[in-house]
Tab-separated table of C-alpha atoms and ligand atoms in Angstrom:
chain	number	residue	atom	x	y	z
A	22	MET	CA	143.196	13.244	-91.157
A	23	ILE	CA	142.730	16.066	-93.492
A	24	GLN	CA	141.702	14.859	-96.723
A	25	GLU	CA	142.358	17.254	-99.281
A	26	LEU	CA	143.149	20.730	-100.328
A	27	SER	CA	139.299	21.716	-100.884
A	28	TYR	CA	139.228	25.400	-101.729
A	29	VAL	CA	140.777	29.069	-100.953
A	30	GLY	CA	140.873	32.181	-100.703
A	31	PHE	CA	142.236	35.878	-101.299
A	32	ALA	CA	141.628	39.410	-101.358
A	33	SER	CA	142.540	41.817	-103.548
A	34	PRO	CA	142.150	45.269	-104.779
A	35	ARG	CA	141.353	43.937	-108.449
A	36	PHE	CA	139.623	41.289	-107.363
A	37	ASP	CA	136.853	42.069	-109.970
A	38	GLU	CA	139.331	40.927	-112.798
A	39	TRP	CA	139.497	37.640	-111.479
A	40	ARG	CA	135.781	37.219	-113.269
A	41	GLY	CA	138.330	37.364	-116.632
A	42	TYR	CA	140.623	36.157	-115.844
A	43	GLY	CA	139.117	33.494	-114.165
A	44	PRO	CA	137.130	31.407	-117.235
A	45	ASN	CA	138.876	33.088	-120.238
A	46	LEU	CA	142.443	31.896	-119.500
A	47	LEU	CA	142.582	29.249	-116.746
A	48	GLY	CA	139.089	27.390	-117.308
A	49	ALA	CA	136.723	27.646	-114.610
A	50	MET	CA	133.775	28.457	-114.110
A	51	LEU	CA	132.221	31.659	-112.869
A	52	THR	CA	129.365	31.027	-109.654
A	53	GLY	CA	127.131	32.338	-107.651
A	54	ASP	CA	128.480	36.276	-106.321
A	55	GLY	CA	126.921	35.951	-102.698
A	56	GLN	CA	126.618	38.851	-100.901
A	57	ASP	CA	129.960	39.839	-100.827
A	58	GLY	CA	130.652	40.693	-103.399
A	59	ALA	CA	133.677	38.555	-103.757
A	60	VAL	CA	134.693	36.586	-107.769
A	61	ARG	CA	134.052	33.264	-106.394
A	62	LEU	CA	134.909	30.358	-109.098
A	63	ALA	CA	134.744	26.139	-109.364
A	64	VAL	CA	137.062	23.844	-111.230
A	65	ASP	CA	134.908	20.993	-110.970
A	66	ASP	CA	131.666	19.898	-109.734
A	67	VAL	CA	132.344	21.213	-106.552
A	68	GLY	CA	130.495	24.667	-105.546
A	69	TYR	CA	133.817	26.841	-105.743
A	70	ARG	CA	137.039	26.251	-105.087
A	71	ILE	CA	138.861	29.899	-105.142
A	72	ALA	CA	137.523	32.747	-103.810
A	73	VAL	CA	138.819	36.306	-104.287
A	74	HIS	CA	137.196	38.904	-101.559
A	75	PRO	CA	137.173	42.537	-101.942
A	76	GLY	CA	139.949	44.028	-99.935
A	77	ASP	CA	142.364	47.031	-100.151
A	78	ILE	CA	146.015	44.994	-100.210
A	79	ASP	CA	146.384	41.781	-101.767
A	80	GLU	CA	146.673	39.120	-99.194
A	81	PHE	CA	146.146	35.575	-98.662
A	82	ARG	CA	142.613	34.683	-96.726
A	83	TYR	CA	142.991	31.157	-95.558
A	84	ALA	CA	143.412	27.733	-96.995
A	85	GLY	CA	139.780	25.245	-96.253
A	86	TRP	CA	141.155	21.681	-95.993
A	87	GLY	CA	138.404	18.737	-96.358
A	88	LEU	CA	137.979	16.072	-94.058
A	89	ALA	CA	135.927	12.710	-95.061
A	90	ASN	CA	132.770	13.294	-92.232
A	91	GLU	CA	131.937	14.666	-89.750
A	92	THR	CA	133.319	12.040	-86.846
A	93	ASP	CA	136.409	12.855	-88.704
A	94	LEU	CA	136.843	16.581	-88.506
A	95	HIS	CA	135.598	15.968	-84.829
A	96	ALA	CA	138.198	13.758	-84.163
A	97	TYR	CA	140.968	15.944	-85.629
A	98	VAL	CA	139.794	19.509	-84.087
A	99	GLU	CA	140.176	17.290	-81.057
A	100	HIS	CA	143.357	15.770	-81.878
A	101	ILE	CA	144.985	19.531	-82.907
A	102	ARG	CA	143.376	20.910	-79.701
A	103	SER	CA	145.387	18.368	-77.767
A	104	HIS	CA	148.575	19.588	-78.771
A	105	GLY	CA	147.799	22.943	-77.728
A	106	VAL	CA	146.643	24.521	-80.861
A	107	GLU	CA	143.366	26.938	-80.458
A	108	VAL	CA	140.579	26.056	-83.011
A	109	HIS	CA	136.945	28.213	-83.056
A	110	TRP	CA	134.170	26.531	-84.624
A	111	ALA	CA	132.660	29.510	-86.716
A	112	ALA	CA	129.005	30.149	-87.069
A	113	GLU	CA	126.381	29.369	-89.362
A	114	ASN	CA	126.980	32.568	-91.581
A	115	LEU	CA	130.243	31.761	-92.240
A	116	CYS	CA	129.245	27.573	-93.394
A	117	ARG	CA	126.879	29.282	-94.970
A	118	GLU	CA	129.475	31.108	-97.207
A	119	ARG	CA	132.114	28.672	-97.674
A	120	GLU	CA	129.091	26.081	-98.982
A	121	VAL	CA	129.964	23.202	-96.205
A	122	ALA	CA	128.085	21.957	-93.614
A	123	GLU	CA	130.644	22.693	-90.551
A	124	LEU	CA	133.560	24.379	-90.141
A	125	ALA	CA	136.629	25.048	-87.810
A	126	TRP	CA	139.423	27.021	-88.367
A	127	PHE	CA	143.042	28.381	-86.550
A	128	LEU	CA	145.968	29.882	-87.471
A	129	ASP	CA	149.846	28.352	-87.679
A	130	PRO	CA	152.621	30.508	-85.562
A	131	TRP	CA	152.860	32.787	-88.340
A	132	GLY	CA	149.336	33.860	-88.531
A	133	LEU	CA	148.279	31.787	-92.282
A	134	ARG	CA	144.983	31.002	-91.070
A	135	HIS	CA	143.033	27.418	-92.182
A	136	GLU	CA	140.118	26.157	-91.994
A	137	LEU	CA	138.571	22.478	-91.788
A	138	SER	CA	135.672	21.594	-93.148
A	139	TRP	CA	133.546	18.661	-94.236
A	140	GLY	CA	130.509	18.467	-96.139
A	141	LYS	CA	131.277	21.255	-99.402
A	142	THR	CA	128.645	20.995	-101.477
A	143	ALA	CA	128.687	20.031	-105.057
A	144	GLU	CA	126.235	19.342	-108.027
A	145	PRO	CA	127.261	16.201	-110.300
A	146	ASN	CA	127.429	17.450	-113.903
A	147	SER	CA	127.857	21.201	-113.019
A	148	PHE	CA	131.065	22.773	-114.175
A	149	GLN	CA	131.338	24.194	-117.854
A	150	PRO	CA	134.773	25.326	-118.723
A	151	GLY	CA	134.923	28.612	-119.645
A	152	ARG	CA	136.913	28.632	-122.514
A	153	VAL	CA	137.385	25.777	-124.822
A	154	MET	CA	139.133	22.859	-123.023
A	155	ARG	CA	140.363	19.097	-123.670
A	156	GLY	CA	139.533	17.950	-120.820
A	157	ARG	CA	139.118	18.661	-117.156
A	158	PHE	CA	141.009	20.165	-113.806
A	159	VAL	CA	142.152	17.416	-111.762
A	160	THR	CA	140.791	16.698	-109.126
A	161	GLY	CA	138.225	14.081	-107.426
A	162	ASP	CA	140.194	12.320	-104.376
A	163	GLN	CA	143.134	14.670	-105.031
A	164	GLY	CA	141.436	17.595	-104.241
A	165	LEU	CA	141.713	21.417	-105.598
A	166	GLY	CA	145.565	21.403	-106.414
A	167	HIS	CA	148.642	22.592	-104.292
A	168	ILE	CA	149.639	25.320	-102.275
A	169	VAL	CA	153.142	26.237	-101.577
A	170	PHE	CA	154.121	28.675	-98.195
A	171	GLN	CA	156.698	30.816	-97.757
A	172	VAL	CA	157.127	30.410	-93.708
A	173	PRO	CA	160.142	31.614	-91.712
A	174	SER	CA	161.669	28.802	-90.514
A	175	LEU	CA	161.325	24.725	-92.491
A	176	GLN	CA	161.876	23.202	-88.847
A	177	GLU	CA	159.448	24.872	-86.759
A	178	ALA	CA	156.712	24.513	-89.850
A	179	GLY	CA	157.709	20.929	-89.683
A	180	ARG	CA	156.427	20.384	-86.065
A	181	PHE	CA	153.059	22.402	-86.574
A	182	TYR	CA	153.108	21.186	-90.217
A	183	VAL	CA	154.171	17.278	-89.776
A	184	ASP	CA	153.624	16.789	-85.960
A	185	VAL	CA	150.299	18.211	-85.439
A	186	LEU	CA	148.154	18.667	-88.157
A	187	GLY	CA	149.900	14.619	-90.196
A	188	PHE	CA	151.225	16.133	-93.557
A	189	ARG	CA	152.797	13.817	-94.806
A	190	LEU	CA	156.335	14.482	-96.467
A	191	SER	CA	156.165	13.198	-99.596
A	192	ASP	CA	160.458	14.737	-100.442
A	193	ARG	CA	162.651	18.120	-100.466
A	194	ILE	CA	164.482	20.326	-103.161
A	195	ILE	CA	167.134	21.786	-101.309
A	196	THR	CA	169.621	23.966	-103.649
A	197	ASP	CA	171.723	27.034	-103.377
A	198	TYR	CA	169.031	29.091	-103.300
A	199	ALA	CA	165.729	27.804	-102.056
A	200	ASP	CA	164.761	24.371	-99.194
A	201	VAL	CA	161.148	23.681	-100.258
A	202	ARG	CA	159.301	20.465	-98.463
A	203	PHE	CA	156.236	19.106	-99.987
A	204	TYR	CA	153.613	17.396	-98.663
A	205	HIS	CA	150.551	14.787	-99.282
A	206	ILE	CA	147.638	14.290	-98.113
A	207	ASN	CA	145.821	12.146	-100.445
A	208	GLY	CA	146.912	11.017	-104.037
A	209	ARG	CA	148.248	14.017	-105.612
A	210	HIS	CA	151.960	14.342	-104.634
A	211	HIS	CA	151.829	17.409	-103.315
A	212	SER	CA	148.522	19.672	-101.382
A	213	LEU	CA	150.884	21.720	-99.880
A	214	ALA	CA	154.853	22.584	-99.795
A	215	LEU	CA	156.086	24.419	-97.624
A	216	SER	CA	159.748	27.002	-98.879
A	217	GLU	CA	162.316	28.310	-96.480
A	218	LEU	CA	162.402	32.138	-96.172
A	219	PRO	CA	163.959	34.118	-92.951
A	220	GLY	CA	161.546	36.738	-91.725
A	221	HIS	CA	158.875	36.307	-94.203
A	222	VAL	CA	155.814	35.057	-94.544
A	223	GLY	CA	152.936	34.562	-97.011
A	224	VAL	CA	152.006	32.692	-100.284
A	225	ASN	CA	154.085	32.156	-103.339
A	226	HIS	CA	151.884	29.700	-105.494
A	227	LEU	CA	148.300	27.882	-106.217
A	228	MET	CA	148.689	25.505	-108.078
A	229	LEU	CA	146.033	23.508	-110.867
A	230	GLU	CA	146.233	20.280	-113.091
A	231	TYR	CA	144.446	20.215	-116.340
A	232	GLU	CA	143.867	16.326	-117.310
A	233	ASN	CA	144.798	17.171	-121.423
A	234	ILE	CA	148.315	18.706	-121.554
A	235	ASP	CA	146.370	20.350	-124.719
A	236	ASP	CA	144.371	22.839	-121.973
A	237	LEU	CA	147.768	23.842	-121.352
A	238	GLY	CA	149.397	24.133	-124.108
A	239	ARG	CA	145.946	26.997	-124.977
A	240	ALA	CA	146.849	29.026	-121.555
A	241	ILE	CA	150.622	28.829	-123.372
A	242	ASP	CA	149.139	30.610	-126.718
A	243	LEU	CA	146.564	33.017	-124.707
A	244	LEU	CA	148.652	33.730	-122.390
A	245	LYS	CA	150.829	34.901	-125.566
A	246	ARG	CA	148.029	36.572	-127.616
A	247	ASN	CA	147.142	38.746	-124.573
A	248	ASN	CA	151.039	39.903	-124.948
A	249	THR	CA	151.366	38.597	-121.004
A	250	GLU	CA	155.126	37.922	-119.584
A	251	ILE	CA	154.838	34.086	-118.169
A	252	MET	CA	156.789	34.425	-114.445
A	253	GLN	CA	158.567	30.600	-115.342
A	254	THR	CA	158.612	29.048	-118.730
A	255	LEU	CA	157.256	25.524	-119.429
A	256	GLY	CA	159.098	23.170	-117.674
A	257	ARG	CA	158.922	19.411	-115.868
A	258	HIS	CA	160.243	19.529	-112.594
A	259	THR	CA	162.117	17.081	-111.032
A	260	ASN	CA	160.040	15.300	-107.953
A	261	ASP	CA	156.280	15.172	-108.979
A	262	LEU	CA	157.129	15.092	-112.491
A	263	MET	CA	154.691	18.137	-113.505
A	264	THR	CA	155.290	20.039	-116.509
A	265	SER	CA	153.961	23.174	-116.212
A	266	ILE	CA	154.729	26.989	-116.264
A	267	TYR	CA	154.357	29.868	-113.672
A	268	ILE	CA	151.641	33.282	-114.529
A	269	ASN	CA	150.777	35.645	-112.736
A	270	SER	CA	147.170	36.866	-111.451
A	271	PRO	CA	145.540	40.182	-111.289
A	272	SER	CA	146.470	39.808	-107.192
A	273	GLY	CA	149.516	38.909	-106.415
A	274	VAL	CA	149.614	35.080	-106.186
A	275	GLN	CA	151.245	32.966	-108.812
A	276	ILE	CA	149.554	30.494	-110.415
A	277	GLU	CA	151.055	27.640	-111.539
A	278	LEU	CA	149.767	25.594	-114.587
A	279	GLY	CA	150.355	21.673	-114.831
A	280	HIS	CA	149.602	18.717	-116.584
A	281	GLY	CA	150.851	15.046	-115.839
A	282	ALA	CA	152.373	14.957	-112.311
A	283	LEU	CA	152.782	11.860	-110.475
A	284	VAL	CA	150.662	10.146	-108.272
A	285	VAL	CA	151.914	8.806	-104.957
A	286	ASP	CA	151.279	5.201	-103.468
A	287	ASP	CA	151.609	5.773	-99.347
A	288	LEU	CA	152.026	2.484	-98.435
A	289	SER	CA	154.976	2.535	-100.296
A	290	TRP	CA	156.191	5.667	-100.646
A	291	VAL	CA	159.466	7.156	-99.713
A	292	ALA	CA	160.693	10.590	-99.288
A	293	ARG	CA	163.950	12.037	-101.847
A	294	THR	CA	165.740	14.671	-101.701
A	295	TYR	CA	166.455	16.964	-105.300
A	296	ASP	CA	169.200	19.123	-105.288
A	297	LYS	CA	167.238	21.123	-108.569
A	298	PRO	CA	163.672	22.007	-109.188
A	299	SER	CA	163.461	20.645	-112.906
A	300	TYR	CA	164.738	18.424	-115.589
A	301	TRP	CA	164.171	21.295	-117.951
A	302	GLY	CA	162.753	24.694	-118.147
A	303	HIS	CA	160.771	26.695	-115.614
A	304	ARG	CA	163.248	29.548	-117.454
A	305	TYR	CA	163.083	32.889	-114.768
A	306	SER	CA	161.223	35.839	-117.367
A	307	GLU	CA	162.420	38.985	-117.428
A	308	ALA	CA	159.177	40.113	-115.561
A	309	ALA	CA	159.787	37.225	-112.934
A	310	MET	CA	162.728	38.869	-111.750
A	311	THR	CA	161.130	42.099	-111.040
A	312	THR	CA	158.237	40.977	-110.030
A	313	LYS	CA	157.773	39.142	-106.141
A	314	PRO	CA	156.875	36.223	-106.782
A	315	GLY	CA	153.075	35.675	-104.494
A	316	ILE	CA	152.110	37.545	-101.378
A	317	ILE	CA	154.969	37.549	-99.034
A	318	SER	CA	155.610	39.910	-95.640
A	319	PRO	CA	158.393	40.630	-93.591
A	320	ILE	CA	157.115	39.143	-90.134
A	321	GLY	CA	156.342	41.541	-87.678
B	419	LIG	FE1	153.557	24.202	-107.698
Protein backbone atom coordinates (compact mmCIF):
# COMPACT_ATOMS: atom_id res chain seq x y z
CA MET A 1 0.00 0.00 0.00
CA ILE A 2 0.94 3.64 -0.37
CA GLN A 3 2.64 4.84 2.84
CA GLU A 4 3.06 8.57 2.32
CA LEU A 5 2.80 11.61 0.13
CA SER A 6 6.49 11.69 -0.69
CA TYR A 7 6.92 14.64 -3.06
CA VAL A 8 5.08 16.93 -5.48
CA GLY A 9 5.98 18.69 -8.71
CA PHE A 10 4.60 21.81 -10.37
CA ALA A 11 5.64 23.89 -13.37
CA SER A 12 5.45 27.65 -13.73
CA PRO A 13 6.82 30.60 -15.71
CA ARG A 14 7.58 32.08 -12.26
CA PHE A 15 9.42 28.99 -11.01
CA ASP A 16 12.47 31.09 -10.19
CA GLU A 17 10.56 33.07 -7.54
CA TRP A 18 10.37 29.90 -5.46
CA ARG A 19 14.07 30.40 -4.69
CA GLY A 20 13.01 33.25 -2.39
CA TYR A 21 9.46 32.17 -1.52
CA GLY A 22 10.41 28.64 -0.44
CA PRO A 23 13.18 29.44 2.06
CA ASN A 24 12.34 33.00 3.14
CA LEU A 25 8.60 32.58 3.69
CA LEU A 26 7.89 28.86 4.07
CA GLY A 27 11.16 27.99 5.80
CA ALA A 28 12.02 25.24 3.32
CA MET A 29 15.59 24.57 2.16
CA LEU A 30 16.83 25.03 -1.38
CA THR A 31 18.62 21.94 -2.66
CA GLY A 32 20.67 21.24 -5.80
CA ASP A 33 19.09 22.40 -9.05
CA GLY A 34 20.12 19.46 -11.18
CA GLN A 35 20.41 19.90 -14.95
CA ASP A 36 16.82 20.91 -15.66
CA GLY A 37 16.68 24.31 -13.93
CA ALA A 38 13.86 23.28 -11.59
CA VAL A 39 13.77 24.77 -8.11
CA ARG A 40 13.87 21.98 -5.54
CA LEU A 41 12.97 22.36 -1.89
CA ALA A 42 13.53 20.13 1.10
CA VAL A 43 11.38 20.32 4.23
CA ASP A 44 13.22 17.60 6.15
CA ASP A 45 16.18 15.25 5.74
CA VAL A 46 14.70 13.71 2.58
CA GLY A 47 16.63 14.99 -0.47
CA TYR A 48 13.79 17.19 -1.72
CA ARG A 49 10.03 17.07 -1.63
CA ILE A 50 8.83 20.01 -3.72
CA ALA A 51 9.99 20.68 -7.29
CA VAL A 52 8.92 23.65 -9.41
CA HIS A 53 9.94 23.17 -13.02
CA PRO A 54 10.30 25.89 -15.65
CA GLY A 55 7.14 25.97 -17.78
CA ASP A 56 5.05 28.21 -20.03
CA ILE A 57 1.97 28.02 -17.81
CA ASP A 58 1.19 27.23 -14.17
CA GLU A 59 0.70 23.49 -14.05
CA PHE A 60 0.38 20.60 -11.67
CA ARG A 61 2.90 18.04 -12.88
CA TYR A 62 2.87 15.08 -10.46
CA ALA A 63 2.21 13.80 -6.96
CA GLY A 64 4.76 11.28 -5.72
CA TRP A 65 3.50 8.58 -3.39
CA GLY A 66 6.01 6.59 -1.35
CA LEU A 67 5.83 2.87 -0.67
CA ALA A 68 7.80 1.02 1.98
CA ASN A 69 10.10 -1.01 -0.22
CA GLU A 70 10.65 -2.83 -3.49
CA THR A 71 8.31 -5.72 -2.69
CA ASP A 72 5.44 -3.41 -1.77
CA LEU A 73 5.91 -1.27 -4.87
CA HIS A 74 5.87 -4.25 -7.24
CA ALA A 75 2.87 -5.84 -5.51
CA TYR A 76 1.00 -2.53 -5.60
CA VAL A 77 1.71 -2.00 -9.30
CA GLU A 78 0.41 -5.51 -10.03
CA HIS A 79 -2.65 -4.83 -7.90
CA ILE A 80 -3.69 -1.62 -9.67
CA ARG A 81 -2.86 -3.13 -13.08
CA SER A 82 -5.31 -5.93 -12.27
CA HIS A 83 -7.95 -3.16 -11.97
CA GLY A 84 -7.11 -1.94 -15.46
CA VAL A 85 -4.82 0.98 -14.57
CA GLU A 86 -2.14 1.56 -17.19
CA VAL A 87 1.09 1.78 -15.20
CA HIS A 88 4.46 2.70 -16.71
CA TRP A 89 7.84 1.92 -15.17
CA ALA A 90 10.15 4.93 -15.38
CA ALA A 91 13.58 4.87 -16.97
CA GLU A 92 16.67 5.27 -14.83
CA ASN A 93 17.15 8.96 -15.64
CA LEU A 94 13.74 9.84 -14.18
CA CYS A 95 14.48 7.77 -11.05
CA ARG A 96 17.72 9.71 -10.71
CA GLU A 97 15.94 13.04 -11.11
CA ARG A 98 13.32 12.16 -8.48
CA GLU A 99 16.07 10.66 -6.29
CA VAL A 100 14.24 7.36 -5.84
CA ALA A 101 15.28 3.71 -6.26
CA GLU A 102 12.39 2.72 -8.54
CA LEU A 103 9.46 4.62 -9.97
CA ALA A 104 6.21 3.77 -11.73
CA TRP A 105 3.57 6.26 -12.85
CA PHE A 106 -0.03 6.42 -14.05
CA LEU A 107 -2.75 8.96 -14.74
CA ASP A 108 -6.04 9.28 -12.90
CA PRO A 109 -9.28 9.30 -14.94
CA TRP A 110 -8.83 13.04 -15.64
CA GLY A 111 -5.12 13.05 -16.42
CA LEU A 112 -3.61 13.96 -13.03
CA ARG A 113 -0.24 12.26 -12.88
CA HIS A 114 0.69 10.10 -9.90
CA GLU A 115 4.07 8.52 -9.29
CA LEU A 116 4.84 5.55 -7.07
CA SER A 117 8.30 4.99 -5.70
CA TRP A 118 10.42 3.63 -2.91
CA GLY A 119 13.89 4.38 -1.59
CA LYS A 120 13.96 8.18 -1.84
CA THR A 121 17.35 9.67 -0.99
CA ALA A 122 17.81 11.07 2.51
CA GLU A 123 20.66 12.35 4.64
CA PRO A 124 20.44 12.52 8.43
CA ASN A 125 20.61 16.03 9.92
CA SER A 126 20.89 17.65 6.50
CA PHE A 127 17.81 19.90 6.80
CA GLN A 128 18.46 23.51 7.63
CA PRO A 129 15.41 25.79 7.57
CA GLY A 130 15.54 28.68 5.13
CA ARG A 131 14.49 31.15 7.84
CA VAL A 132 14.61 31.19 11.63
CA MET A 133 12.34 28.41 12.89
CA ARG A 134 11.69 27.14 16.42
CA GLY A 135 10.70 23.70 15.23
CA ARG A 136 10.64 21.64 12.07
CA PHE A 137 8.00 20.60 9.55
CA VAL A 138 5.82 17.67 10.60
CA THR A 139 6.90 14.90 8.23
CA GLY A 140 8.48 11.54 9.23
CA ASP A 141 5.90 8.74 9.08
CA GLN A 142 3.24 11.30 8.08
CA GLY A 143 4.97 12.17 4.82
CA LEU A 144 5.26 15.58 3.21
CA GLY A 145 1.81 16.96 4.04
CA HIS A 146 -1.45 16.84 2.13
CA ILE A 147 -2.59 17.66 -1.37
CA VAL A 148 -6.13 18.58 -2.40
CA PHE A 149 -7.43 17.93 -5.89
CA GLN A 150 -10.53 19.30 -7.53
CA VAL A 151 -12.31 16.55 -9.45
CA PRO A 152 -15.47 16.62 -11.60
CA SER A 153 -17.18 13.77 -9.75
CA LEU A 154 -16.59 12.46 -6.24
CA GLN A 155 -18.41 9.27 -7.08
CA GLU A 156 -16.15 8.48 -10.00
CA ALA A 157 -13.09 9.64 -8.07
CA GLY A 158 -14.04 7.29 -5.23
CA ARG A 159 -14.10 4.32 -7.58
CA PHE A 160 -10.50 5.11 -8.54
CA TYR A 161 -8.84 6.60 -5.46
CA VAL A 162 -10.61 4.41 -2.89
CA ASP A 163 -11.62 1.18 -4.60
CA VAL A 164 -8.46 0.83 -6.70
CA LEU A 165 -5.72 2.90 -5.06
CA GLY A 166 -6.79 2.14 -1.47
CA PHE A 167 -7.05 5.62 0.08
CA ARG A 168 -9.06 5.34 3.32
CA LEU A 169 -11.81 7.81 4.10
CA SER A 170 -11.18 10.00 7.16
CA ASP A 171 -14.32 12.11 6.88
CA ARG A 172 -16.37 14.44 4.72
CA ILE A 173 -17.23 18.12 4.81
CA ILE A 174 -20.46 18.89 3.02
CA THR A 175 -21.72 22.47 2.87
CA ASP A 176 -24.05 24.40 0.57
CA TYR A 177 -21.12 25.24 -1.68
CA ALA A 178 -18.62 22.41 -1.20
CA ASP A 179 -18.38 18.63 -1.03
CA VAL A 180 -14.96 17.43 0.08
CA ARG A 181 -13.68 13.99 1.10
CA PHE A 182 -10.53 13.49 3.13
CA TYR A 183 -8.36 10.37 2.95
CA HIS A 184 -5.53 8.96 5.06
CA ILE A 185 -2.76 6.50 4.27
CA ASN A 186 -0.80 6.93 7.52
CA GLY A 187 -1.33 8.78 10.81
CA ARG A 188 -1.81 12.13 9.11
CA HIS A 189 -5.54 12.90 9.14
CA HIS A 190 -5.44 13.32 5.38
CA SER A 191 -2.66 13.07 2.84
CA LEU A 192 -5.23 13.47 0.06
CA ALA A 193 -8.51 15.33 -0.22
CA LEU A 194 -10.86 15.43 -3.17
CA SER A 195 -13.22 18.31 -3.73
CA GLU A 196 -16.02 18.18 -6.29
CA LEU A 197 -16.19 20.82 -9.00
CA PRO A 198 -18.24 19.56 -11.95
CA GLY A 199 -16.47 19.97 -15.29
CA HIS A 200 -13.11 20.82 -13.74
CA VAL A 201 -9.91 19.13 -12.64
CA GLY A 202 -6.79 20.40 -10.93
CA VAL A 203 -5.00 20.99 -7.68
CA ASN A 204 -6.44 23.28 -5.01
CA HIS A 205 -3.68 23.37 -2.42
CA LEU A 206 -0.66 21.74 -0.83
CA MET A 207 -0.46 21.74 2.97
CA LEU A 208 2.73 21.94 5.01
CA GLU A 209 2.53 21.56 8.80
CA TYR A 210 4.80 23.18 11.36
CA GLU A 211 5.63 21.43 14.64
CA ASN A 212 5.68 24.74 16.46
CA ILE A 213 2.87 27.30 16.23
CA ASP A 214 5.43 30.11 16.42
CA ASP A 215 6.65 29.15 12.95
CA LEU A 216 3.11 29.63 11.62
CA GLY A 217 2.85 32.94 13.50
CA ARG A 218 6.14 34.07 12.05
CA ALA A 219 4.91 33.25 8.53
CA ILE A 220 1.90 35.52 9.18
CA ASP A 221 4.23 38.32 10.31
CA LEU A 222 6.42 37.88 7.23
CA LEU A 223 3.37 38.06 4.95
CA LYS A 224 2.26 41.28 6.67
CA ARG A 225 5.74 42.75 6.37
CA ASN A 226 5.74 41.98 2.62
CA ASN A 227 2.21 43.34 2.23
CA THR A 228 1.11 39.99 0.88
CA GLU A 229 -2.55 39.29 1.40
CA ILE A 230 -3.46 36.01 3.07
CA MET A 231 -6.08 34.13 1.03
CA GLN A 232 -7.82 32.69 4.09
CA THR A 233 -7.15 34.10 7.55
CA LEU A 234 -6.02 32.07 10.53
CA GLY A 235 -8.68 29.52 11.40
CA ARG A 236 -9.25 26.01 12.72
CA HIS A 237 -10.69 23.18 10.68
CA THR A 238 -13.54 21.11 12.07
CA ASN A 239 -12.27 17.73 10.94
CA ASP A 240 -8.48 17.54 11.37
CA LEU A 241 -8.39 20.36 13.96
CA MET A 242 -5.61 22.02 11.97
CA THR A 243 -4.96 25.68 12.80
CA SER A 244 -3.90 27.22 9.52
CA ILE A 245 -3.79 29.97 6.93
CA TYR A 246 -4.03 29.72 3.15
CA ILE A 247 -1.64 31.72 1.02
CA ASN A 248 -0.86 32.17 -2.62
CA SER A 249 2.38 31.00 -4.18
CA PRO A 250 4.26 32.47 -7.14
CA SER A 251 2.71 29.84 -9.41
CA GLY A 252 -1.00 29.45 -8.83
CA VAL A 253 -1.04 26.60 -6.37
CA GLN A 254 -2.27 27.65 -2.92
CA ILE A 255 -0.28 26.67 0.14
CA GLU A 256 -1.94 25.90 3.46
CA LEU A 257 0.45 26.48 6.34
CA GLY A 258 -0.76 24.68 9.43
CA HIS A 259 -0.08 23.49 12.92
CA GLY A 260 -1.54 21.00 15.37
CA ALA A 261 -3.58 18.61 13.23
CA LEU A 262 -4.75 15.45 14.90
CA VAL A 263 -3.31 12.04 14.11
CA VAL A 264 -5.64 9.19 13.18
CA ASP A 265 -5.45 5.60 14.39
CA ASP A 266 -6.73 3.49 11.53
CA LEU A 267 -7.84 0.63 13.82
CA SER A 268 -10.37 2.74 15.66
CA TRP A 269 -11.10 5.55 13.21
CA VAL A 270 -14.70 6.13 12.18
CA ALA A 271 -15.49 8.56 9.36
CA ARG A 272 -17.76 11.48 10.24
CA THR A 273 -19.57 14.16 8.24
CA TYR A 274 -19.16 17.84 9.06
CA ASP A 275 -21.38 20.64 7.78
CA LYS A 276 -18.76 23.38 7.94
CA PRO A 277 -15.02 23.46 7.18
CA SER A 278 -13.91 25.56 10.16
CA TYR A 279 -14.85 26.19 13.81
CA TRP A 280 -13.52 29.71 13.55
CA GLY A 281 -11.55 31.91 11.16
CA HIS A 282 -10.52 30.94 7.61
CA ARG A 283 -12.21 34.09 6.31
CA TYR A 284 -11.68 34.72 2.61
CA SER A 285 -9.69 37.85 1.80
CA GLU A 286 -10.44 40.29 -1.03
CA ALA A 287 -7.63 38.62 -2.97
CA ALA A 288 -9.25 35.22 -2.53
CA MET A 289 -12.50 36.56 -4.01
CA THR A 290 -10.77 37.67 -7.19
CA THR A 291 -8.06 35.00 -7.59
CA LYS A 292 -8.97 31.46 -8.50
CA PRO A 293 -7.66 29.08 -5.86
CA GLY A 294 -5.13 26.60 -7.18
CA ILE A 295 -4.49 25.41 -10.72
CA ILE A 296 -7.79 24.20 -12.03
CA SER A 297 -8.96 23.86 -15.62
CA PRO A 298 -12.11 22.78 -17.40
CA ILE A 299 -11.95 19.19 -18.66
CA GLY A 300 -12.22 18.27 -22.29
FE1 LIG B 1 -5.85 21.52 3.61
